[in-house]
C-alpha positions as a Python dict, from the first residue, in 0.01 Angstrom:
ca = {
    (1, 'M'): (0, 0, 0),
    (2, 'I'): (264, 188, 77),
    (3, 'R'): (413, 145, -222),
    (4, 'P'): (118, 245, -483),
    (5, 'V'): (6, 551, -259),
    (6, 'C'): (346, 667, -274),
    (7, 'A'): (368, 634, -651),
    (8, 'V'): (74, 851, -615),
    (9, 'L'): (210, 1105, -409),
    (10, 'V'): (462, 1142, -628),
    (11, 'L'): (239, 1164, -952),
    (12, 'T'): (21, 1435, -719),
    (13, 'A'): (372, 1625, -676),
    (14, 'C'): (454, 1635, -1005),
    (15, 'L'): (149, 1744, -1145),
    (16, 'T'): (125, 2046, -896),
    (17, 'A'): (477, 2155, -915),
    (18, 'P'): (332, 2419, -1203),
    (19, 'V'): (110, 2514, -1028),
    (20, 'V'): (276, 2717, -766),
    (21, 'S'): (485, 2867, -967),
    (22, 'Q'): (234, 3072, -1198),
    (23, 'Q'): (-96, 3097, -1236),
    (24, 'P'): (-298, 2846, -1476),
    (25, 'T'): (-518, 2923, -1760),
    (26, 'Q'): (-870, 2796, -1742),
    (27, 'R'): (-758, 2553, -1979),
    (28, 'Q'): (-448, 2394, -1785),
    (29, 'M'): (-773, 2362, -1450),
    (30, 'D'): (-973, 2167, -1625),
    (31, 'S'): (-702, 1921, -1765),
    (32, 'L'): (-602, 1960, -1375),
    (33, 'A'): (-929, 1857, -1224),
    (34, 'A'): (-932, 1561, -1550),
    (35, 'Q'): (-642, 1380, -1398),
    (36, 'V'): (-706, 1472, -1045),
    (37, 'R'): (-1020, 1213, -1130),
    (38, 'Q'): (-836, 947, -1333),
    (39, 'L'): (-582, 964, -1038),
    (40, 'R'): (-913, 846, -747),
    (41, 'V'): (-1052, 594, -1009),
    (42, 'R'): (-680, 439, -997),
    (43, 'L'): (-609, 510, -630),
    (44, 'D'): (-949, 357, -583),
    (45, 'S'): (-864, 38, -786),
    (46, 'L'): (-551, -18, -651),
    (47, 'L'): (-722, -14, -289),
    (48, 'R'): (-995, -288, -403),
    (49, 'A'): (-700, -480, -559),
    (50, 'M'): (-528, -517, -258),
    (51, 'G'): (-848, -622, -97),
    (52, 'N'): (-743, -368, 215),
    (53, 'Q'): (-1143, -226, 203),
    (54, 'G'): (-1407, -219, 5),
    (55, 'P'): (-1495, 25, -317),
    (56, 'A'): (-1470, 390, -240),
    (57, 'P'): (-1835, 559, -215),
    (58, 'A'): (-1869, 744, -514),
    (59, 'K'): (-1805, 1111, -447),
    (60, 'P'): (-1909, 1442, -642),
    (61, 'A'): (-1668, 1602, -824),
    (62, 'A'): (-1575, 1921, -724),
    (63, 'P'): (-1504, 2259, -868),
    (64, 'A'): (-1208, 2252, -1052),
    (65, 'N'): (-1053, 2571, -854),
    (66, 'D'): (-1153, 2386, -530),
    (67, 'E'): (-937, 2080, -665),
    (68, 'L'): (-669, 2312, -798),
    (69, 'A'): (-666, 2461, -394),
    (70, 'A'): (-641, 2148, -296),
    (71, 'L'): (-372, 2061, -483),
    (72, 'R'): (-187, 2411, -412),
    (73, 'A'): (-261, 2293, -6),
    (74, 'A'): (-91, 1977, -68),
    (75, 'A'): (235, 2079, -258),
    (76, 'A'): (272, 2338, 18),
    (77, 'Q'): (285, 2090, 324),
    (78, 'A'): (477, 1879, 118),
    (79, 'S'): (719, 2139, 26),
    (80, 'G'): (719, 2246, 427),
    (81, 'G'): (625, 2605, 362),
    (82, 'Q'): (814, 2708, 32),
    (83, 'A'): (584, 2775, -184),
    (84, 'E'): (386, 2990, 109),
    (85, 'S'): (708, 3196, 161),
    (86, 'S'): (796, 3290, -250),
    (87, 'Q'): (461, 3419, -294),
    (88, 'A'): (519, 3595, 16),
    (89, 'A'): (891, 3709, -131),
    (90, 'D'): (771, 3825, -472),
    (91, 'T'): (491, 4002, -284),
    (92, 'L'): (781, 4149, -82),
    (93, 'T'): (975, 4234, -390),
    (94, 'Q'): (652, 4395, -607),
    (95, 'A'): (573, 4603, -251),
    (96, 'M'): (943, 4701, -239),
    (97, 'G'): (974, 4781, -597),
    (98, 'R'): (714, 5095, -594),
    (99, 'E'): (962, 5253, -377),
    (100, 'R'): (1237, 5530, -512),
    (101, 'N'): (1573, 5386, -495),
    (102, 'Q'): (1865, 5587, -343),
    (103, 'S'): (1953, 5740, -724),
    (104, 'Q'): (1587, 5813, -775),
    (105, 'L'): (1604, 6065, -476),
    (106, 'N'): (1881, 6247, -677),
    (107, 'P'): (1734, 6540, -955),
    (108, 'E'): (1891, 6527, -1255),
    (109, 'I'): (2178, 6768, -1325),
    (110, 'G'): (2249, 6967, -1611),
    (111, 'V'): (2537, 7228, -1657),
    (112, 'T'): (2546, 7486, -1971),
    (113, 'G'): (2885, 7717, -2019),
    (114, 'D'): (2783, 8006, -2319),
    (115, 'I'): (3098, 8209, -2438),
    (116, 'R'): (3126, 8530, -2724),
    (117, 'A'): (3389, 8676, -2898),
    (118, 'Y'): (3306, 9052, -3013),
    (119, 'A'): (3384, 9250, -3243),
    (120, 'T'): (3261, 9600, -3390),
    (121, 'A'): (3292, 9866, -3633),
    (122, 'P'): (3286, 10157, -3621),
    (123, 'G'): (3433, 10204, -3267),
    (124, 'I'): (3670, 10120, -3044),
    (125, 'Q'): (3703, 9755, -2914),
    (126, 'R'): (3655, 9679, -2564),
    (127, 'D'): (3482, 9396, -2340),
    (128, 'N'): (3510, 9184, -2684),
    (129, 'F'): (3510, 8876, -2446),
    (130, 'D'): (3176, 8806, -2274),
    (131, 'P'): (3150, 8436, -2043),
    (132, 'R'): (2754, 8512, -2115),
    (133, 'E'): (2614, 8270, -1880),
    (134, 'F'): (2669, 7903, -1712),
    (135, 'E'): (2326, 7797, -1624),
    (136, 'V'): (2287, 7471, -1378),
    (137, 'G'): (1930, 7274, -1419),
    (138, 'F'): (1820, 7023, -1165),
    (139, 'Q'): (1536, 6855, -1210),
    (140, 'S'): (1319, 6581, -1072),
    (141, 'A'): (937, 6340, -1037),
    (142, 'L'): (865, 6474, -689),
    (143, 'D'): (606, 6188, -804),
    (144, 'P'): (373, 6049, -1051),
    (145, 'Y'): (171, 6354, -1044),
    (146, 'S'): (445, 6666, -1027),
    (147, 'H'): (777, 6779, -1112),
    (148, 'T'): (1021, 7044, -1077),
    (149, 'K'): (1246, 7257, -1285),
    (150, 'I'): (1518, 7505, -1131),
    (151, 'F'): (1740, 7681, -1329),
    (152, 'L'): (2070, 7902, -1162),
    (153, 'S'): (2222, 8150, -1377),
    (154, 'F'): (2608, 8315, -1328),
    (155, 'E'): (2656, 8561, -1487),
    (156, 'N'): (2798, 8918, -1483),
    (157, 'G'): (2929, 8745, -1152),
    (158, 'S'): (2615, 8735, -970),
    (159, 'I'): (2408, 8409, -927),
    (160, 'G'): (2016, 8486, -941),
    (161, 'V'): (1685, 8226, -1045),
    (162, 'E'): (1623, 8224, -1403),
    (163, 'E'): (1358, 7987, -1324),
    (164, 'G'): (1221, 7784, -1113),
    (165, 'Y'): (854, 7601, -1069),
    (166, 'A'): (690, 7291, -1023),
    (167, 'Y'): (420, 7179, -1193),
    (168, 'W'): (131, 6976, -1213),
    (169, 'T'): (-37, 6680, -1420),
    (170, 'G'): (-310, 6487, -1407),
    (171, 'L'): (-523, 6794, -1308),
    (172, 'P'): (-887, 6727, -1358),
    (173, 'G'): (-997, 6835, -1690),
    (174, 'H'): (-636, 6718, -1820),
    (175, 'V'): (-478, 7050, -1683),
    (176, 'R'): (-189, 7137, -1604),
    (177, 'L'): (-67, 7377, -1360),
    (178, 'D'): (279, 7586, -1265),
    (179, 'L'): (362, 7736, -978),
    (180, 'G'): (680, 7958, -930),
    (181, 'K'): (903, 8162, -1181),
    (182, 'Y'): (935, 8102, -1521),
    (183, 'R'): (977, 8256, -1903),
    (184, 'Q'): (612, 8289, -1980),
    (185, 'Q'): (440, 8206, -2304),
    (186, 'F'): (468, 8478, -2483),
    (187, 'G'): (474, 8377, -2846),
    (188, 'E'): (772, 8166, -2895),
    (189, 'L'): (1120, 8225, -2882),
    (190, 'N'): (1030, 8438, -2515),
    (191, 'R'): (1025, 8087, -2385),
    (192, 'W'): (1346, 7960, -2425),
    (193, 'H'): (1664, 8010, -2285),
    (194, 'L'): (1924, 8215, -2401),
    (195, 'H'): (2177, 7938, -2516),
    (196, 'A'): (1883, 7747, -2765),
    (197, 'V'): (1789, 8033, -2957),
    (198, 'P'): (1874, 8038, -3319),
    (199, 'E'): (2098, 8314, -3281),
    (200, 'T'): (2316, 8452, -3041),
    (201, 'E'): (2080, 8719, -2872),
    (202, 'Y'): (1671, 8764, -2877),
    (203, 'P'): (1513, 8915, -3160),
    (204, 'L'): (1538, 9318, -3131),
    (205, 'A'): (1160, 9305, -3080),
    (206, 'I'): (1178, 9076, -2813),
    (207, 'T'): (1463, 9290, -2583),
    (208, 'T'): (1280, 9624, -2718),
    (209, 'Y'): (914, 9571, -2573),
    (210, 'L'): (989, 9291, -2294),
    (211, 'G'): (1295, 9335, -2156),
    (212, 'E'): (1662, 9302, -2242),
    (213, 'D'): (1599, 8885, -2121),
    (214, 'G'): (1297, 8883, -2212),
    (215, 'L'): (952, 8815, -2060),
    (216, 'S'): (939, 8626, -1725),
    (217, 'G'): (762, 8624, -1388),
    (218, 'T'): (690, 8505, -1060),
    (219, 'G'): (266, 8328, -1050),
    (220, 'I'): (46, 8067, -1184),
    (221, 'G'): (-2, 7911, -1499),
    (222, 'L'): (-276, 7694, -1623),
    (223, 'Y'): (-236, 7485, -1964),
    (224, 'R'): (-452, 7272, -2153),
    (225, 'A'): (-417, 7119, -2500),
    (226, 'F'): (-722, 6948, -2693),
    (227, 'G'): (-796, 6863, -3001),
    (228, 'G'): (-1036, 6984, -3320),
    (229, 'L'): (-921, 7020, -3685),
    (230, 'G'): (-575, 7037, -3563),
    (231, 'T'): (-431, 7058, -3224),
    (232, 'H'): (-437, 7369, -3000),
    (233, 'E'): (-278, 7477, -2650),
    (234, 'L'): (-463, 7754, -2435),
    (235, 'T'): (-210, 7858, -2189),
    (236, 'A'): (-316, 8132, -1855),
    (237, 'Q'): (-88, 8308, -1667),
    (238, 'V'): (-110, 8564, -1404),
    (239, 'T'): (248, 8613, -1213),
    (240, 'R'): (443, 8974, -1084),
    (241, 'S'): (643, 9052, -1364),
    (242, 'A'): (1008, 9048, -1307),
    (243, 'S'): (1068, 9221, -1641),
    (244, 'D'): (1210, 9600, -1668),
    (245, 'S'): (1016, 9864, -1511),
    (246, 'E'): (936, 10055, -1806),
    (247, 'L'): (710, 9819, -1908),
    (248, 'F'): (451, 9797, -1634),
    (249, 'G'): (619, 10127, -1471),
    (250, 'N'): (780, 9853, -1124),
    (251, 'S'): (480, 9858, -979),
    (252, 'G'): (503, 9531, -843),
    (253, 'R'): (95, 9475, -946),
    (254, 'P'): (-57, 9122, -1077),
    (255, 'T'): (-7, 9084, -1521),
    (256, 'Y'): (-208, 8819, -1694),
    (257, 'L'): (-120, 8659, -2027),
    (258, 'L'): (-372, 8506, -2236),
    (259, 'H'): (-148, 8308, -2534),
    (260, 'L'): (-269, 8042, -2783),
    (261, 'L'): (-102, 7808, -3018),
    (262, 'N'): (-282, 7619, -3318),
    (263, 'F'): (-101, 7279, -3481),
    (264, 'W'): (-181, 7115, -3790),
    (265, 'Q'): (37, 6828, -3924),
    (266, 'L'): (39, 6919, -4284),
    (267, 'N'): (176, 6585, -4409),
    (268, 'H'): (428, 6349, -4303),
    (269, 'S'): (710, 6623, -4333),
    (270, 'T'): (559, 6960, -4292),
    (271, 'Y'): (339, 7083, -4032),
    (272, 'M'): (265, 7450, -3914),
    (273, 'Q'): (220, 7683, -3631),
    (274, 'I'): (16, 7950, -3565),
    (275, 'G'): (-38, 8199, -3226),
    (276, 'G'): (-177, 8535, -3106),
    (277, 'T'): (-97, 8616, -2707),
    (278, 'A'): (-220, 8928, -2535),
    (279, 'L'): (-47, 9066, -2225),
    (280, 'Y'): (-205, 9344, -1990),
    (281, 'G'): (-15, 9523, -1667),
    (282, 'T'): (-118, 9844, -1528),
    (283, 'D'): (35, 10122, -1267),
    (284, 'P'): (-188, 10270, -1062),
    (285, 'D'): (77, 10551, -906),
    (286, 'S'): (145, 10689, -1240),
    (287, 'A'): (-181, 10594, -1439),
    (288, 'L'): (-59, 10373, -1650),
    (289, 'R'): (-156, 10079, -1825),
    (290, 'T'): (71, 9830, -2070),
    (291, 'K'): (-58, 9594, -2322),
    (292, 'V'): (98, 9363, -2574),
    (293, 'G'): (-47, 9161, -2833),
    (294, 'G'): (160, 8952, -3066),
    (295, 'L'): (80, 8685, -3355),
    (296, 'E'): (337, 8389, -3443),
    (297, 'F'): (410, 8152, -3691),
    (298, 'R'): (623, 7856, -3796),
    (299, 'L'): (624, 7622, -4084),
    (300, 'T'): (914, 7364, -3997),
    (301, 'W'): (1022, 7090, -4286),
    (302, 'R'): (1164, 6757, -4128),
    (303, 'P'): (1171, 6477, -4378),
    (304, 'P'): (1166, 6153, -4165),
    (305, 'L'): (1383, 6015, -4313),
    (306, 'R'): (1634, 6244, -4362),
    (307, 'A'): (1597, 6455, -4010),
    (308, 'M'): (1975, 6423, -3910),
    (309, 'Y'): (2079, 6610, -4252),
    (310, 'H'): (1799, 6854, -4356),
    (311, 'E'): (1517, 7048, -4222),
    (312, 'L'): (1391, 7405, -4305),
    (313, 'T'): (1210, 7607, -4065),
    (314, 'V'): (1070, 7986, -4151),
    (315, 'R'): (930, 8153, -3831),
    (316, 'G'): (781, 8508, -3775),
    (317, 'E'): (622, 8732, -3454),
    (318, 'L'): (515, 9069, -3507),
    (319, 'L'): (410, 9272, -3177),
    (320, 'A'): (184, 9499, -3086),
    (321, 'L'): (293, 9770, -2785),
    (322, 'Q'): (50, 10053, -2611),
    (323, 'K'): (112, 10247, -2294),
    (324, 'T'): (-80, 10481, -2235),
    (325, 'V'): (-102, 10756, -1938),
    (326, 'A'): (-424, 10892, -1869),
    (327, 'G'): (-619, 10722, -2136),
    (328, 'S'): (-369, 10832, -2395),
    (329, 'G'): (-63, 10693, -2607),
    (330, 'P'): (65, 10615, -2889),
    (331, 'T'): (101, 10155, -3010),
    (332, 'R'): (423, 10106, -3150),
    (333, 'L'): (528, 9795, -3397),
    (334, 'G'): (826, 9550, -3419),
    (335, 'G'): (879, 9200, -3546),
    (336, 'Y'): (1091, 8980, -3716),
    (337, 'V'): (1118, 8662, -3956),
    (338, 'S'): (1391, 8427, -3924),
    (339, 'S'): (1424, 8084, -4116),
    (340, 'T'): (1743, 7826, -4062),
    (341, 'Y'): (1780, 7535, -4323),
    (342, 'K'): (2054, 7242, -4170),
    (343, 'L'): (2326, 7190, -4482),
    (344, 'N'): (2386, 6847, -4337),
    (345, 'Q'): (2498, 6676, -4022),
    (346, 'R'): (2686, 6893, -3884),
    (347, 'F'): (2636, 7273, -4058),
    (348, 'I'): (2279, 7451, -4040),
    (349, 'L'): (2280, 7851, -4230),
    (350, 'G'): (2005, 8045, -4012),
    (351, 'G'): (1941, 8429, -4083),
    (352, 'R'): (1702, 8677, -3915),
    (353, 'Y'): (1567, 9079, -4023),
    (354, 'D'): (1433, 9275, -3720),
    (355, 'Y'): (1249, 9559, -3703),
    (356, 'V'): (1119, 9735, -3409),
    (357, 'E'): (977, 10067, -3340),
    (358, 'S'): (1143, 10225, -3033),
    (359, 'P'): (839, 10271, -2710),
    (360, 'D'): (927, 10624, -2618),
    (361, 'F'): (975, 10819, -3009),
    (362, 'G'): (910, 10591, -3258),
    (363, 'V'): (1253, 10605, -3381),
    (364, 'I'): (1282, 10255, -3651),
    (365, 'T'): (1596, 10030, -3567),
    (366, 'R'): (1606, 9757, -3873),
    (367, 'Q'): (1872, 9494, -3831),
    (368, 'L'): (2020, 9164, -4055),
    (369, 'V'): (2123, 8874, -3864),
    (370, 'P'): (2347, 8566, -4083),
    (371, 'S'): (2462, 8312, -3897),
    (372, 'L'): (2625, 7993, -3961),
    (373, 'T'): (2606, 7680, -3679),
    (374, 'M'): (2864, 7368, -3615),
    (375, 'W'): (2671, 7151, -3466),
    (376, 'Q'): (3000, 6932, -3364),
    (377, 'S'): (2794, 6674, -3128),
    (378, 'E'): (2461, 6692, -2878),
    (379, 'W'): (2748, 6808, -2603),
    (380, 'V'): (2909, 7127, -2798),
    (381, 'F'): (2794, 7353, -3058),
    (382, 'L'): (2960, 7660, -3185),
    (383, 'R'): (2874, 7900, -3438),
    (384, 'A'): (2955, 8225, -3620),
    (385, 'Q'): (2695, 8559, -3707),
    (386, 'Y'): (2781, 8879, -3833),
    (387, 'Q'): (2517, 9139, -3780),
    (388, 'W'): (2398, 9524, -3972),
    (389, 'Q'): (2159, 9739, -3751),
    (390, 'K'): (2061, 10044, -3868),
    (391, 'M'): (1890, 10299, -3678),
    (392, 'A'): (1770, 10623, -3835),
    (393, 'N'): (1893, 10870, -3963),
    (394, 'A'): (2227, 10700, -3816),
    (395, 'Q'): (2543, 10522, -3984),
    (396, 'P'): (2472, 10164, -3933),
    (397, 'N'): (2659, 9965, -3719),
    (398, 'H'): (2834, 9634, -3819),
    (399, 'Q'): (2903, 9302, -3558),
    (400, 'I'): (3071, 8978, -3570),
    (401, 'A'): (3032, 8736, -3272),
    (402, 'L'): (3145, 8361, -3211),
    (403, 'Q'): (2973, 8198, -2999),
    (404, 'A'): (3069, 7801, -2783),
    (405, 'V'): (2849, 7687, -2606),
    (406, 'W'): (2865, 7331, -2434),
    (407, 'A'): (2627, 7111, -2180),
    (408, 'I'): (2737, 6835, -1951),
    (409, 'G'): (2435, 6629, -1787),
    (410, 'P'): (2100, 6427, -1964),
    (411, 'H'): (2008, 6760, -2045),
    (412, 'K'): (2227, 6912, -2349),
    (413, 'H'): (2090, 7263, -2462),
    (414, 'E'): (1768, 7255, -2249),
    (415, 'T'): (1542, 7450, -2428),
    (416, 'Y'): (1305, 7555, -2189),
}
């Protein structure tokens, strides 16, 4: 009697071994149930043949799930509880895997250097070499729903916070919330960091109307993307502007910005976007009201199979500035048109035309800026640029600039 019973136990353990290691399918469960029934019939036959007992009373077949549970319990008891310990270890591993390890607690750190050399005519040469900026960026996912970006700027011997904000995704209505200090979404290039723009400087209209370093502020922003006849993005921001005091009178009062961007994929290699921006701020002490409006356009041709070697981008912006005191004041216009064309994998040819009317007297300044960029690698690029600038009733100025930008860390030449 011992030998056939041992054989049955060994056969039962072999059948139950794969069940411990993985969850069976319904088909496997049905097959196991059928094999168990067959084993019971064989066991009854062996017992009757040995004459130890009469025919075993027939029992109704247990459901497949109950039989599977019985097999698991028998296998666990035979293995000395190894099945339960294995399952407990798997559960513990999954629980531990959800926690952030030490490397995930550290932020991603990137450093960018931007050095320029200038030669001007006419005029005496001085301050020809400019360590324009060294930027240190920290980025991290705080949890699955919020992230942060902090950019410190080392410029002219001083340290400043260029941007430092947190943003939340997955909010009701698919809204993104930004809170902190950031470069504002006015047009396209104002949002970019200086070392990432297509030329060595921001367009003349941006520096004239929005401040030498562009428009930035501390406050709150809401962003929402939606579809329908293309893709559209709506951004609303309320900030205390950090731009030049001339724009809003340095009143410290809130400024309001609304930006709408529309995107269309024309074909597999060409896309177009058109947007508009409205900015408003006041200074009650001087009865100043400032309104700035902008229209932007961008057309990009990027063949999917040749994107590393050829790409053409044409962009432009038109800005209108109105500063009124006691209800009266002129409207000034400014804008630019620029283009970049990737000649091959290494060289990018660019050009920009600027037009701007000064806010106070409407003096017109025109500017031509051709450039050639050598994209040495993902970490380094070099740029040579010529600038021709002509103010009304004045002799033109000429400038040649050389720029070197390099970056270390996971974010190369961070745009914003």
